[in-house]
PDB file of C-alpha atoms in Angstrom:
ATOM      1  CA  UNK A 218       0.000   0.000   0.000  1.00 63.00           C
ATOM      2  CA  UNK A 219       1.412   3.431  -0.804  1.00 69.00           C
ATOM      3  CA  UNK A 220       1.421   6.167   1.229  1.00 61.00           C
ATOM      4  CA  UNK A 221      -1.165   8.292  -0.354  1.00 61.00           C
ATOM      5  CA  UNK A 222      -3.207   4.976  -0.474  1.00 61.00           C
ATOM      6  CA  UNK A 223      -2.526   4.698   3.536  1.00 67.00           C
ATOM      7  CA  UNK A 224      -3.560   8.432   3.781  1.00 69.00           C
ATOM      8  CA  UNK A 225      -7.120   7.770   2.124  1.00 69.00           C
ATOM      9  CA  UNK A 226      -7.515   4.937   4.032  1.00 77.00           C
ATOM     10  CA  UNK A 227      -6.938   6.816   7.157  1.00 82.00           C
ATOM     11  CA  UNK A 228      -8.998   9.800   6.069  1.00 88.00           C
ATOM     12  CA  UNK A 229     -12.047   7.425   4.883  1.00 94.00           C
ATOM     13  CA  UNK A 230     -11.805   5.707   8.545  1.00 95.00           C
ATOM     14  CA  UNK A 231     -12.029   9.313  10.348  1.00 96.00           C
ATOM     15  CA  UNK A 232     -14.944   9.961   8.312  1.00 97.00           C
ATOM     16  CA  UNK A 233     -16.886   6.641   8.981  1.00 98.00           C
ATOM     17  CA  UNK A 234     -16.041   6.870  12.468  1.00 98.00           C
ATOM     18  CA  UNK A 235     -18.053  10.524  12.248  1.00 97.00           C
ATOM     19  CA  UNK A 236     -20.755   8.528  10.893  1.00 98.00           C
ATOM     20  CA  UNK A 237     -21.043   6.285  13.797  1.00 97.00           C
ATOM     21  CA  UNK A 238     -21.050   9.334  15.784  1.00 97.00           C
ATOM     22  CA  UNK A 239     -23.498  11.068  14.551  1.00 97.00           C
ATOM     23  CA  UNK A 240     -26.083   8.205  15.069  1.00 96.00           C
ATOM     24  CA  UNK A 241     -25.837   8.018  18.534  1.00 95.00           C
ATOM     25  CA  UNK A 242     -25.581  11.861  18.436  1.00 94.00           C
ATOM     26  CA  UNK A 243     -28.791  11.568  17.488  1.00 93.00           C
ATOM     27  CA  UNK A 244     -30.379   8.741  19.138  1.00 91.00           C
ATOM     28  CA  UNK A 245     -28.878   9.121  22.214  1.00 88.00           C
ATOM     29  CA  UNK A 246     -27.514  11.950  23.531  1.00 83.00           C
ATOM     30  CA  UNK A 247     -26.995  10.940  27.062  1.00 79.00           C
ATOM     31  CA  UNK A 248     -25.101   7.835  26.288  1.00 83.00           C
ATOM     32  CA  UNK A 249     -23.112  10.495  23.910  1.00 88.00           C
ATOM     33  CA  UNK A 250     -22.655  12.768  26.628  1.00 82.00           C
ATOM     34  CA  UNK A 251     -21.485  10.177  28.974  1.00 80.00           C
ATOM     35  CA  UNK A 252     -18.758   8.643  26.453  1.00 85.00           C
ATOM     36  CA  UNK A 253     -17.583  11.899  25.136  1.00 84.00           C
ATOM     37  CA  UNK A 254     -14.440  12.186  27.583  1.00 81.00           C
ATOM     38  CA  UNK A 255     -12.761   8.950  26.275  1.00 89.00           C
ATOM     39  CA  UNK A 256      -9.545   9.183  24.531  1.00 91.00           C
ATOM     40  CA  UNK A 257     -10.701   8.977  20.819  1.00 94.00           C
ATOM     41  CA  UNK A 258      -9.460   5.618  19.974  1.00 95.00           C
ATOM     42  CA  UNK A 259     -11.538   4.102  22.841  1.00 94.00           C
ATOM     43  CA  UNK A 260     -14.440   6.829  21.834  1.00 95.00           C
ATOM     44  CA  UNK A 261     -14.500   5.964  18.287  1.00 97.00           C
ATOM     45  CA  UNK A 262     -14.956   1.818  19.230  1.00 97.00           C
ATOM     46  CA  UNK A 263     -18.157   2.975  21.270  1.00 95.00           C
ATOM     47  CA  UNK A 264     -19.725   4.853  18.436  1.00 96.00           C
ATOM     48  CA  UNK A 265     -19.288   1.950  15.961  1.00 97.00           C
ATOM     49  CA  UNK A 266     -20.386  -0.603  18.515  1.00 97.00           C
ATOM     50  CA  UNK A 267     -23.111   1.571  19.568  1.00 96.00           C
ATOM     51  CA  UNK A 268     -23.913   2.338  15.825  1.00 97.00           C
ATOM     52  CA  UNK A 269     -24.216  -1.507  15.558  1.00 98.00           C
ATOM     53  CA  UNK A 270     -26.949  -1.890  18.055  1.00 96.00           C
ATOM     54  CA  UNK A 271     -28.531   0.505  16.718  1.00 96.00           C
ATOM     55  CA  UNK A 272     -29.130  -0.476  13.130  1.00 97.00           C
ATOM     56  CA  UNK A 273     -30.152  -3.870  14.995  1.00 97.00           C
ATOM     57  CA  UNK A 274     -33.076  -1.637  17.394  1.00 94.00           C
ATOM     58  CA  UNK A 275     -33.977   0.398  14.355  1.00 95.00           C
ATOM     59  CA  UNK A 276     -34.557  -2.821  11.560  1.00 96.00           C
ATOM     60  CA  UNK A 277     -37.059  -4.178  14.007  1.00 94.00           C
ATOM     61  CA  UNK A 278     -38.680  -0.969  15.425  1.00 90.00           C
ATOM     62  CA  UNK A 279     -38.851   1.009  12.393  1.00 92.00           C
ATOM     63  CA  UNK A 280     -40.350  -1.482  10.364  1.00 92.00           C
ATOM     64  CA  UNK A 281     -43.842  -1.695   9.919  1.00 89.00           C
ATOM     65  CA  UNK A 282     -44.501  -5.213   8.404  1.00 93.00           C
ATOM     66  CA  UNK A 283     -43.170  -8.406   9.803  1.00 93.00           C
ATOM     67  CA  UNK A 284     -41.700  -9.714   6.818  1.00 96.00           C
ATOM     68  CA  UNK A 285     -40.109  -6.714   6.184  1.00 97.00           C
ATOM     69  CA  UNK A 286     -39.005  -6.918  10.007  1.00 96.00           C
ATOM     70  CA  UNK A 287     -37.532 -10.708   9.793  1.00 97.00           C
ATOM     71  CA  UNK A 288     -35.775  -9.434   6.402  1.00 97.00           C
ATOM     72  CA  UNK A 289     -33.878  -6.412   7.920  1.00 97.00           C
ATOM     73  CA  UNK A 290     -32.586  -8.516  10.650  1.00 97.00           C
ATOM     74  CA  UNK A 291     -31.860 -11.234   8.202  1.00 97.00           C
ATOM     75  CA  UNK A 292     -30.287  -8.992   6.579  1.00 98.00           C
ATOM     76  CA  UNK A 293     -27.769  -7.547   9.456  1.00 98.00           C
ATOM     77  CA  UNK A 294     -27.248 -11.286  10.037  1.00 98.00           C
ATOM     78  CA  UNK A 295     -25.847 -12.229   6.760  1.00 98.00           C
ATOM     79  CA  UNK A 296     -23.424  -9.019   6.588  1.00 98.00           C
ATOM     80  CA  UNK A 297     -22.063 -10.376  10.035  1.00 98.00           C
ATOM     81  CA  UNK A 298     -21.862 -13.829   8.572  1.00 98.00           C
ATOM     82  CA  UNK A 299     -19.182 -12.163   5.776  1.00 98.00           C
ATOM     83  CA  UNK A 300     -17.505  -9.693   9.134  1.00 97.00           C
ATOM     84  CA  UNK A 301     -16.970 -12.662  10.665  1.00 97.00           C
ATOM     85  CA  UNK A 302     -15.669 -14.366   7.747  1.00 96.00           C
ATOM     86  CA  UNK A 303     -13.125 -11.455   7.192  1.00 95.00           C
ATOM     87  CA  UNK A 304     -15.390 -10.253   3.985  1.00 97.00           C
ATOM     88  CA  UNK A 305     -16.494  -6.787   5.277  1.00 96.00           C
ATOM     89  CA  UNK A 306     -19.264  -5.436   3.811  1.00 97.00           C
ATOM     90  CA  UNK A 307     -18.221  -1.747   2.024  1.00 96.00           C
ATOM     91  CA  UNK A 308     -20.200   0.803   4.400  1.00 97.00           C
ATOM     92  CA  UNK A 309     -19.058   3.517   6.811  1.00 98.00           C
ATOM     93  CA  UNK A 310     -20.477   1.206   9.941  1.00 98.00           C
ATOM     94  CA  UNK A 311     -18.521  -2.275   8.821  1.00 98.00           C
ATOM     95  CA  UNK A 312     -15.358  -0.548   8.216  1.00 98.00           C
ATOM     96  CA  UNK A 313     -15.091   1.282  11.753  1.00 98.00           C
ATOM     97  CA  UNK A 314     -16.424  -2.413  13.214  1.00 98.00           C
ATOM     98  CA  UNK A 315     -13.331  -3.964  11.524  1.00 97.00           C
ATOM     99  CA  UNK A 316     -11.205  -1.407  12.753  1.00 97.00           C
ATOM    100  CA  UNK A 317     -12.296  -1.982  16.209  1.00 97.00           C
ATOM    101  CA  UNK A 318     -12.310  -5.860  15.602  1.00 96.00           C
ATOM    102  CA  UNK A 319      -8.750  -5.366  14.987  1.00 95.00           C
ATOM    103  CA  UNK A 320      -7.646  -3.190  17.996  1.00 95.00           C
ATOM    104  CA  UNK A 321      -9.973  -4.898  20.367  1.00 93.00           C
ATOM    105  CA  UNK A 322     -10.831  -8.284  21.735  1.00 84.00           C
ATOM    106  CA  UNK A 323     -14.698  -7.828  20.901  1.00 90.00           C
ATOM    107  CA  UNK A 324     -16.906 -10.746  20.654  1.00 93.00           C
ATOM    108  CA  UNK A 325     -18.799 -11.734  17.563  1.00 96.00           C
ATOM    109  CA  UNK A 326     -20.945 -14.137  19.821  1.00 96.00           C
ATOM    110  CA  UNK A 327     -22.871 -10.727  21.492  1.00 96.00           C
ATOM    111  CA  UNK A 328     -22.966  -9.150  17.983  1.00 97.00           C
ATOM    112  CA  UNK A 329     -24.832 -12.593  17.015  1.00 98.00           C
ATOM    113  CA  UNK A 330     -26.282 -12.399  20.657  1.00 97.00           C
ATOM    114  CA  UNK A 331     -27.577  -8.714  19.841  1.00 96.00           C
ATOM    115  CA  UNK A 332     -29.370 -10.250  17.016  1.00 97.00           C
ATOM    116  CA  UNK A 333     -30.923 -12.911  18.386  1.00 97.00           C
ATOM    117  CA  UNK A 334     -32.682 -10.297  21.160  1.00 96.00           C
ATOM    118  CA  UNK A 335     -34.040  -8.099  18.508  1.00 95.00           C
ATOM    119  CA  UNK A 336     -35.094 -11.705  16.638  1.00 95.00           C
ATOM    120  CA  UNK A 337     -37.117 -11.505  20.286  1.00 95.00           C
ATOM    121  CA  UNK A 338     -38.361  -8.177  19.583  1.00 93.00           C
ATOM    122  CA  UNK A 339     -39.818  -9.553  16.354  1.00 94.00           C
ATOM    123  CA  UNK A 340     -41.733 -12.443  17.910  1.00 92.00           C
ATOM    124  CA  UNK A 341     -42.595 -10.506  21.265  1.00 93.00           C
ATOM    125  CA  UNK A 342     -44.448 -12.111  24.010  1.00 96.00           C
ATOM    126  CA  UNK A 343     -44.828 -10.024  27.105  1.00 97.00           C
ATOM    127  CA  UNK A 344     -42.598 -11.596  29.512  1.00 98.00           C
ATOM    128  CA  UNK A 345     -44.000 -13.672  32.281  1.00 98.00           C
ATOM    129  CA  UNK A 346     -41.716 -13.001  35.098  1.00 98.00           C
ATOM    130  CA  UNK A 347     -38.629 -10.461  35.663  1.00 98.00           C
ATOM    131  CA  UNK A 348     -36.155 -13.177  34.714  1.00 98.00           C
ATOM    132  CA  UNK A 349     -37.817 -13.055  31.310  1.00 98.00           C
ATOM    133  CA  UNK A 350     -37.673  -9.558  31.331  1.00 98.00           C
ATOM    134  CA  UNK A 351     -33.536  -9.825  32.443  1.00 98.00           C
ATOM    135  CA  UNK A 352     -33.552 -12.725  29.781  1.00 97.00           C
ATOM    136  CA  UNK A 353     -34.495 -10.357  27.015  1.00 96.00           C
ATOM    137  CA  UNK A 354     -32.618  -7.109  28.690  1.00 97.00           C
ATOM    138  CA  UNK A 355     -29.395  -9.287  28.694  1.00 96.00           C
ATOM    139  CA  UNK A 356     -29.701  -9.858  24.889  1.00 96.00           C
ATOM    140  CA  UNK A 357     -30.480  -6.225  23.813  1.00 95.00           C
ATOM    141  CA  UNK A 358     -28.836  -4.746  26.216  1.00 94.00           C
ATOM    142  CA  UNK A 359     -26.375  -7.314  28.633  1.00 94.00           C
ATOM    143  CA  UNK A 360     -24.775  -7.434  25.068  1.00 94.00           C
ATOM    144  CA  UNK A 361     -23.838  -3.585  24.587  1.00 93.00           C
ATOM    145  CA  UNK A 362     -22.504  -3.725  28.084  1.00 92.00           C
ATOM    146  CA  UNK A 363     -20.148  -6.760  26.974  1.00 93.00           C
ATOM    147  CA  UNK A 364     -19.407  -5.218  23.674  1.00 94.00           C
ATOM    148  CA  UNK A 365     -18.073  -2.432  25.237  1.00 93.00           C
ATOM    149  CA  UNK A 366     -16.056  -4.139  28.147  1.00 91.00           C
ATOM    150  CA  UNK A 367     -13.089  -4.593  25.929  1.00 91.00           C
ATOM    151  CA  UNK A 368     -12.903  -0.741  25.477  1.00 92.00           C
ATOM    152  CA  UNK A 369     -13.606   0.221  28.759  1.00 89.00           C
ATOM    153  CA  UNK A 370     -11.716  -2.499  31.070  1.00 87.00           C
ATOM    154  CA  UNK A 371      -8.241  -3.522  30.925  1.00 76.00           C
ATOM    155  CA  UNK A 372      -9.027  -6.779  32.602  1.00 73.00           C
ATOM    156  CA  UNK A 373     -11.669  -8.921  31.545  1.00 67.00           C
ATOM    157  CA  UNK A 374     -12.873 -10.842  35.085  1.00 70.00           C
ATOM    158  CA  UNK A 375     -15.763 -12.486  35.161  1.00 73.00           C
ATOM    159  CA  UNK A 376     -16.549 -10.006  38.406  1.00 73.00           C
ATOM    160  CA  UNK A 377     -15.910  -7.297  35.631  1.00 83.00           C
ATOM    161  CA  UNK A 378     -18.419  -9.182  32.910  1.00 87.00           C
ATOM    162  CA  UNK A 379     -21.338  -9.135  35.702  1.00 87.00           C
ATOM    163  CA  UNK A 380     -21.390  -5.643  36.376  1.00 89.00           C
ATOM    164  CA  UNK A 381     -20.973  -4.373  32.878  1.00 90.00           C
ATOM    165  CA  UNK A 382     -24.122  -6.789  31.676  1.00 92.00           C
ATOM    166  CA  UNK A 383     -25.932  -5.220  34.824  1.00 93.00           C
ATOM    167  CA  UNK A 384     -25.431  -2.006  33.413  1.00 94.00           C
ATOM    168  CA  UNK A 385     -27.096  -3.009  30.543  1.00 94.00           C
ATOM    169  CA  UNK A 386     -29.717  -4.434  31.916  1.00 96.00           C
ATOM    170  CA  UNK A 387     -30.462  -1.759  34.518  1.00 97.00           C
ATOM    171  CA  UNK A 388     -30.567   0.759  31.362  1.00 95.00           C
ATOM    172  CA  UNK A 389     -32.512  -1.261  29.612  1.00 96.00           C
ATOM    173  CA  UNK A 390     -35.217  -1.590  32.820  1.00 98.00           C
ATOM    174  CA  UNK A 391     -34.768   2.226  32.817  1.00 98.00           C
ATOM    175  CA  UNK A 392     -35.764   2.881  28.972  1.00 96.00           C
ATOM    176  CA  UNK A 393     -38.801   0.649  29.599  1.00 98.00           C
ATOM    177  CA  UNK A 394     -39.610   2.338  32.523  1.00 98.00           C
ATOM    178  CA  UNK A 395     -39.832   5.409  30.765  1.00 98.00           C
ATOM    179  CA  UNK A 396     -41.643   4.633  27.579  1.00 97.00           C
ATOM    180  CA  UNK A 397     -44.206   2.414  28.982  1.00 98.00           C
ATOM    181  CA  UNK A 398     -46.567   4.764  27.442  1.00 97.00           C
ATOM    182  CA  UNK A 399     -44.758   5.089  23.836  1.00 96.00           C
ATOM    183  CA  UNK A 400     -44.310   1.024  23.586  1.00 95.00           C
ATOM    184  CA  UNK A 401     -47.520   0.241  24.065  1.00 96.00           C
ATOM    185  CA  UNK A 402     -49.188   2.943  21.565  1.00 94.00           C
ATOM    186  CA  UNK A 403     -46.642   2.649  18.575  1.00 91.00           C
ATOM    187  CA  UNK A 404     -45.653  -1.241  19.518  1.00 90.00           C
ATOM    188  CA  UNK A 405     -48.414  -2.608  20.476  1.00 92.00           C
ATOM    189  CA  UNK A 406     -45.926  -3.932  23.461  1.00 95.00           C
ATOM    190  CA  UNK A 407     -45.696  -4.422  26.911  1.00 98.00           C
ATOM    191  CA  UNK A 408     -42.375  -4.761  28.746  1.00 98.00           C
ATOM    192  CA  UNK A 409     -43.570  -5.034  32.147  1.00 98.00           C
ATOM    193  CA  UNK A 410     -43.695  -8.938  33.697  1.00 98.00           C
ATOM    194  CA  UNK A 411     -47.004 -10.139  33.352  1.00 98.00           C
ATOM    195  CA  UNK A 412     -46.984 -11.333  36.886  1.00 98.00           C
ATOM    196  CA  UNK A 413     -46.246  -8.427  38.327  1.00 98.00           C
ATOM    197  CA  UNK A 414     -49.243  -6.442  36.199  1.00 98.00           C
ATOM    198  CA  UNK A 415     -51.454  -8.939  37.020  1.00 98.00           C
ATOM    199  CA  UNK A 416     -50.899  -8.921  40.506  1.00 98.00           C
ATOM    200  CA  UNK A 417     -51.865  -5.021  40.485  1.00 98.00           C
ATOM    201  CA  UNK A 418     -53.823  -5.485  38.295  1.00 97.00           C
ATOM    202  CA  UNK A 419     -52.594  -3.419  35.264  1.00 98.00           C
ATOM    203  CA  UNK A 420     -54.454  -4.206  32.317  1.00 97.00           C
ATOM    204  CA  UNK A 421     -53.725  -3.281  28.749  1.00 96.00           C
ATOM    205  CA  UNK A 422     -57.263  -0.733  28.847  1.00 96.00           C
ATOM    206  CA  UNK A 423     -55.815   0.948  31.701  1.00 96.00           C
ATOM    207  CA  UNK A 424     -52.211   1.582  29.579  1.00 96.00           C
ATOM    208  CA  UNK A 425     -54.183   2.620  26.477  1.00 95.00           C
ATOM    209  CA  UNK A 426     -56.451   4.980  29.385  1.00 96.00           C
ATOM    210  CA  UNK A 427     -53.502   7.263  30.161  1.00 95.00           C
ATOM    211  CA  UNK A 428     -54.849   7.212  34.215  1.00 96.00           C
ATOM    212  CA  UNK A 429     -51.880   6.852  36.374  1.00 98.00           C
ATOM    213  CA  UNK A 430     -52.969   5.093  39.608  1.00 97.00           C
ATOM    214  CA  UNK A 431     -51.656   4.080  42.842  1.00 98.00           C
ATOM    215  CA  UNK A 432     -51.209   0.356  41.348  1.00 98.00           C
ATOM    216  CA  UNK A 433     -49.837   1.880  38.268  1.00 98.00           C
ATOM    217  CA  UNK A 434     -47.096   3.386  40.417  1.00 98.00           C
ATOM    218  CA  UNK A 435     -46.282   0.673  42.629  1.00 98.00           C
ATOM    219  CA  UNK A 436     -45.532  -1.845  40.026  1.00 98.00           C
ATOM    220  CA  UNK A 437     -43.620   1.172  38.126  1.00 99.00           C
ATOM    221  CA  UNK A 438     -41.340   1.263  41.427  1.00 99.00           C
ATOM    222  CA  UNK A 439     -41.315  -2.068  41.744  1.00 99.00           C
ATOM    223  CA  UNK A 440     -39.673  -2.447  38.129  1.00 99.00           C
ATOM    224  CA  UNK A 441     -37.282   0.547  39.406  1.00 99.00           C
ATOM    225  CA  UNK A 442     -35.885  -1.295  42.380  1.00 98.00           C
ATOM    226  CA  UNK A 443     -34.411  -4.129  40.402  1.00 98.00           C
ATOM    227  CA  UNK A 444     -32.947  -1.682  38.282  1.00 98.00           C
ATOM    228  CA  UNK A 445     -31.764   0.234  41.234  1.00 97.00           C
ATOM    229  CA  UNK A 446     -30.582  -3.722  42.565  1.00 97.00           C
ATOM    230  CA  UNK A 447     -28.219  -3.896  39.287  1.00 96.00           C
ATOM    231  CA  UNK A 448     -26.611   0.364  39.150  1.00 96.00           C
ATOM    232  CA  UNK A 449     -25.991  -0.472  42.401  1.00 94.00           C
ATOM    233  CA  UNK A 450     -24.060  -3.836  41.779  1.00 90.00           C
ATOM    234  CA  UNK A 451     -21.939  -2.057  39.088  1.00 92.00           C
ATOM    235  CA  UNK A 452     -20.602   0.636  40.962  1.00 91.00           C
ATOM    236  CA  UNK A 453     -19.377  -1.457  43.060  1.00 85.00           C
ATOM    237  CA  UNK A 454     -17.007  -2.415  40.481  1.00 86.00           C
ATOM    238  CA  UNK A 455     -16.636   1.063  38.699  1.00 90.00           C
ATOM    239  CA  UNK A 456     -13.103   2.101  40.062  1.00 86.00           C
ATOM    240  CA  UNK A 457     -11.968  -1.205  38.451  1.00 85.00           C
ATOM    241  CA  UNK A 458     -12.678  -0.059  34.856  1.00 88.00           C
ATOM    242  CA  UNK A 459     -10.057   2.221  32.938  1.00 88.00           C
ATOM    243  CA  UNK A 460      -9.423   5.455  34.655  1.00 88.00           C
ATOM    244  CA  UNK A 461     -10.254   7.342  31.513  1.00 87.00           C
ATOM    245  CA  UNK A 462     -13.756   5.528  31.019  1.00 88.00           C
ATOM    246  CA  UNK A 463     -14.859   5.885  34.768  1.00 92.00           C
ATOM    247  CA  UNK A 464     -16.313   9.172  34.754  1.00 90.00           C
ATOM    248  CA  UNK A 465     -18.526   8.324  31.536  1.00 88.00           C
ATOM    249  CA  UNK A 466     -19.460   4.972  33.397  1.00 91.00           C
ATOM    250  CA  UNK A 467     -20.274   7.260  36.522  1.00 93.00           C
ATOM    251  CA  UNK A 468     -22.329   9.329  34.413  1.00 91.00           C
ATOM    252  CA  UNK A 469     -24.364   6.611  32.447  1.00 90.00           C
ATOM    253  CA  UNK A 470     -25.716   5.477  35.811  1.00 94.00           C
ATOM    254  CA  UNK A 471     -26.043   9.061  37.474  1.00 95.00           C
ATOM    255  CA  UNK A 472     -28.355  10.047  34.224  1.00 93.00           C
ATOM    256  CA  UNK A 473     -30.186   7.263  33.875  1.00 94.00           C
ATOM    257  CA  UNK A 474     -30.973   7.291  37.475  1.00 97.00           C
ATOM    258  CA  UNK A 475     -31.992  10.782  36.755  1.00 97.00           C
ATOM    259  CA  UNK A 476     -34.296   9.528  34.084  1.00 96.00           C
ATOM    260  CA  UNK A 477     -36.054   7.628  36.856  1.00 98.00           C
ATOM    261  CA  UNK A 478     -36.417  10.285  38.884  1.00 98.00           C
ATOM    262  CA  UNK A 479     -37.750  12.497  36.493  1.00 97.00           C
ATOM    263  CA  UNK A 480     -39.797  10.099  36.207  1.00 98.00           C
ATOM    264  CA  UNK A 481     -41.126  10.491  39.671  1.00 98.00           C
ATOM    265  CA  UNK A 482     -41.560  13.976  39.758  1.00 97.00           C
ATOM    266  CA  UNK A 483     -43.807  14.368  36.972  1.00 97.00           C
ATOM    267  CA  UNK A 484     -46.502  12.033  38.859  1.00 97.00           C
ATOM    268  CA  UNK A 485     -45.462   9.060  37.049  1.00 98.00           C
ATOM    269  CA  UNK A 486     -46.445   9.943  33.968  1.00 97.00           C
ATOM    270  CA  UNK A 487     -44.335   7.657  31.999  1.00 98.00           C
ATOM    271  CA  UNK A 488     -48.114   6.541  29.823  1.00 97.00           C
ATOM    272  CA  UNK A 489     -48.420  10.240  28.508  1.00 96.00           C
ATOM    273  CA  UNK A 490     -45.108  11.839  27.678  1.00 94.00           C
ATOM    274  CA  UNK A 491     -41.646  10.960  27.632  1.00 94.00           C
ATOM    275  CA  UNK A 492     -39.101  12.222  30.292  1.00 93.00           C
ATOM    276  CA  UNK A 493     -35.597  13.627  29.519  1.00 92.00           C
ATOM    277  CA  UNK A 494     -32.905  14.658  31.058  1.00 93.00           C
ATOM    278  CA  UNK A 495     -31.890  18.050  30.488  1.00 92.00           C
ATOM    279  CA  UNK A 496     -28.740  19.209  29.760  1.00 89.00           C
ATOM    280  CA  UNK A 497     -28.182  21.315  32.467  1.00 94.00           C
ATOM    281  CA  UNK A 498     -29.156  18.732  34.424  1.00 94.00           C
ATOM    282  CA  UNK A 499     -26.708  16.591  32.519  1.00 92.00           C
ATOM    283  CA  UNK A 500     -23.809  19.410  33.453  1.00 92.00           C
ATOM    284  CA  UNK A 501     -24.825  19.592  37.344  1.00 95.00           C
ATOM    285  CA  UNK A 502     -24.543  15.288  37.119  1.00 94.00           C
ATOM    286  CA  UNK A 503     -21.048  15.390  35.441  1.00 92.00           C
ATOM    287  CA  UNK A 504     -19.625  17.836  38.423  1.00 94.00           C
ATOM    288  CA  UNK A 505     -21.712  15.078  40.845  1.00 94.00           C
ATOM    289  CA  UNK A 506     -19.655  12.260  38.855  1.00 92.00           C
ATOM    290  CA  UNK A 507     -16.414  13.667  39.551  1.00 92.00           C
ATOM    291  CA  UNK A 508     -16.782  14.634  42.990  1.00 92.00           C
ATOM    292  CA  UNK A 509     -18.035  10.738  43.618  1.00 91.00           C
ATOM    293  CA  UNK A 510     -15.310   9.625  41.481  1.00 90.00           C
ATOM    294  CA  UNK A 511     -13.103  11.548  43.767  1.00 87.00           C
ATOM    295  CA  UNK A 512     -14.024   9.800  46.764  1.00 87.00           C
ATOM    296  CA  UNK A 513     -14.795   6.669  45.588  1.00 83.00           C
ATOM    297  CA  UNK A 514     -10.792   6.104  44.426  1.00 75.00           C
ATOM    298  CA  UNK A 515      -9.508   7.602  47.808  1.00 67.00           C
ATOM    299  CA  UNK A 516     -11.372   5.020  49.623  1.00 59.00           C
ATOM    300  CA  UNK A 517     -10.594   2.654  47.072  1.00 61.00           C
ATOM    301  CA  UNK A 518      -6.951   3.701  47.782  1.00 54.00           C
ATOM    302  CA  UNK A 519      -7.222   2.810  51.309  1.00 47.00           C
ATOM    303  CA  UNK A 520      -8.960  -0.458  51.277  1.00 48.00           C
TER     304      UNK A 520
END
């Protein structure tokens, strides 16, 4: 390869990897806001992987027939298939995955795994109990924590593999949490265990009603305490993860904890309208990060 052949090459990576940016830009901008203090090697390999999960989210969700559903994901599927074979299909998001493939220890298995959750997605069966509900939140979600160990964790120990896939999960509980409302209307899907609605006796007329109600709120919290359960079993372990990736870690939890609360103060009203965080908010949470951060390594220091 020549040199000017190694410089287009170069420049063609930079501008794929500000394609994967600019999807979770867009999509997300508090898992955007929470990443953007990496170093930009380690920042770049969370865009594409993030950029990955979501074209997986987006074939299902934006899709409005289910053939056209099982052929997206199909689809996604087969251009892993040739990744994985070392064939890599010619588009801005394959060619910053390879280039993370290569600097990274990544697994193909939770690419495949990421699949097979939105595969769930497809074929969606309100989940009985809340281990069906962590069985589904592992594969969407469990899977992006995983992904992103590599990038964010020097050591891979199995301590270090629990609390990244209950980060995912605990997110995942929290984005379900707050579109309760928007799922069910646009998706025709409900997330919550059909245990725990039936024993308060949550129907699917009184989602589609709007009413928020005392039964309404206490299976909503009861939802929120397992996610609670699994924040508070990763940060635990945060001070364990690269230096340079703790304070985004800090502030994926701290916001989506937020999101909860916000939650809260507007009555509940999670069936109606969907809570944000804003990004003031955000900028008061990142100077709460730090000063936990702080703390949490001096005591760290002396244990």
């Amino acid at each position: 390869m020549t040199n000017s052949q190694r410089g287009d090459k170069v420049n063609q990576l930079k501008l794929d990897y500000k394609y994967c940016e600019s999807v979770i830009k867009k999509h997300s901008k508090s898992f955007y806001y929470a990443f953007s203090n990496l170093n930009t090697p380690d920042r770049n390999a969370v865009y594409a992987i993030y950029a990955f999960c979501r074209m997986a989210d987006d074939a299902v969700d934006n899709a409005t027939e289910l053939n056209e559903k099982i052929n997206n994901i199909d689809r996604i599927r087969d251009e892993l298939d040739c990744f994985a074979e070392g064939s890599t299909p010619d588009t801005p998001l394959w060619r910053a995955l390879e280039d993370v493939k290569n600097n990274y220890n990544i697994s193909l298995d939770l690419m495949y795994k990421q699949l097979d959750g939105q595969q769930m997605d497809i074929n969606f069966i309100q989940p009985e109990t809340i281990y069906d509900l962590e069985h589904y939140s592992t594969h969407v979600a469990g899977s992006v924590g995983l992904l992103l160990l590599p990038i964010i964790c020097s050591r891979n120990t199995e301590i270090r593999e629990h609390g990244a896939q209950s980060l995912g999960v605990a997110m995942q509980y929290t984005n379900i949490l707050r579109d309760v409302g928007e799922d069910f209307k646009t998706l025709d899907r409900i997330y919550l265990p059909k245990e725990w609605t039936a024993e308060y006796q949550i129907t699917a007329r009184d989602l589609s009603s709007g009413k928020i109600t005392p039964d309404f709120i206490n299976l909503w919290e009861k939802v929120a305490l397992e996610a609670e359960k699994k924040y508070d079993a990763f940060m635990d372990e945060i001070v364990h993860y690269k230096p340079e990736a703790q304070l985004g870690l800090m502030l994926s939890v701290l916001i989506y904890r937020e999101l909860l609360d916000e939650v809260r103060r507007n009555q509940y009203d999670c069936l109606n309208k969907r809570q944000v965080v804003s990004l003031v908010k955000k900028t008061k949470i990142k100077m709460e990060a730090e000063k936990m951060l702080k703390s949490m390594r001096v005591g760290n220091s002396f244990g």
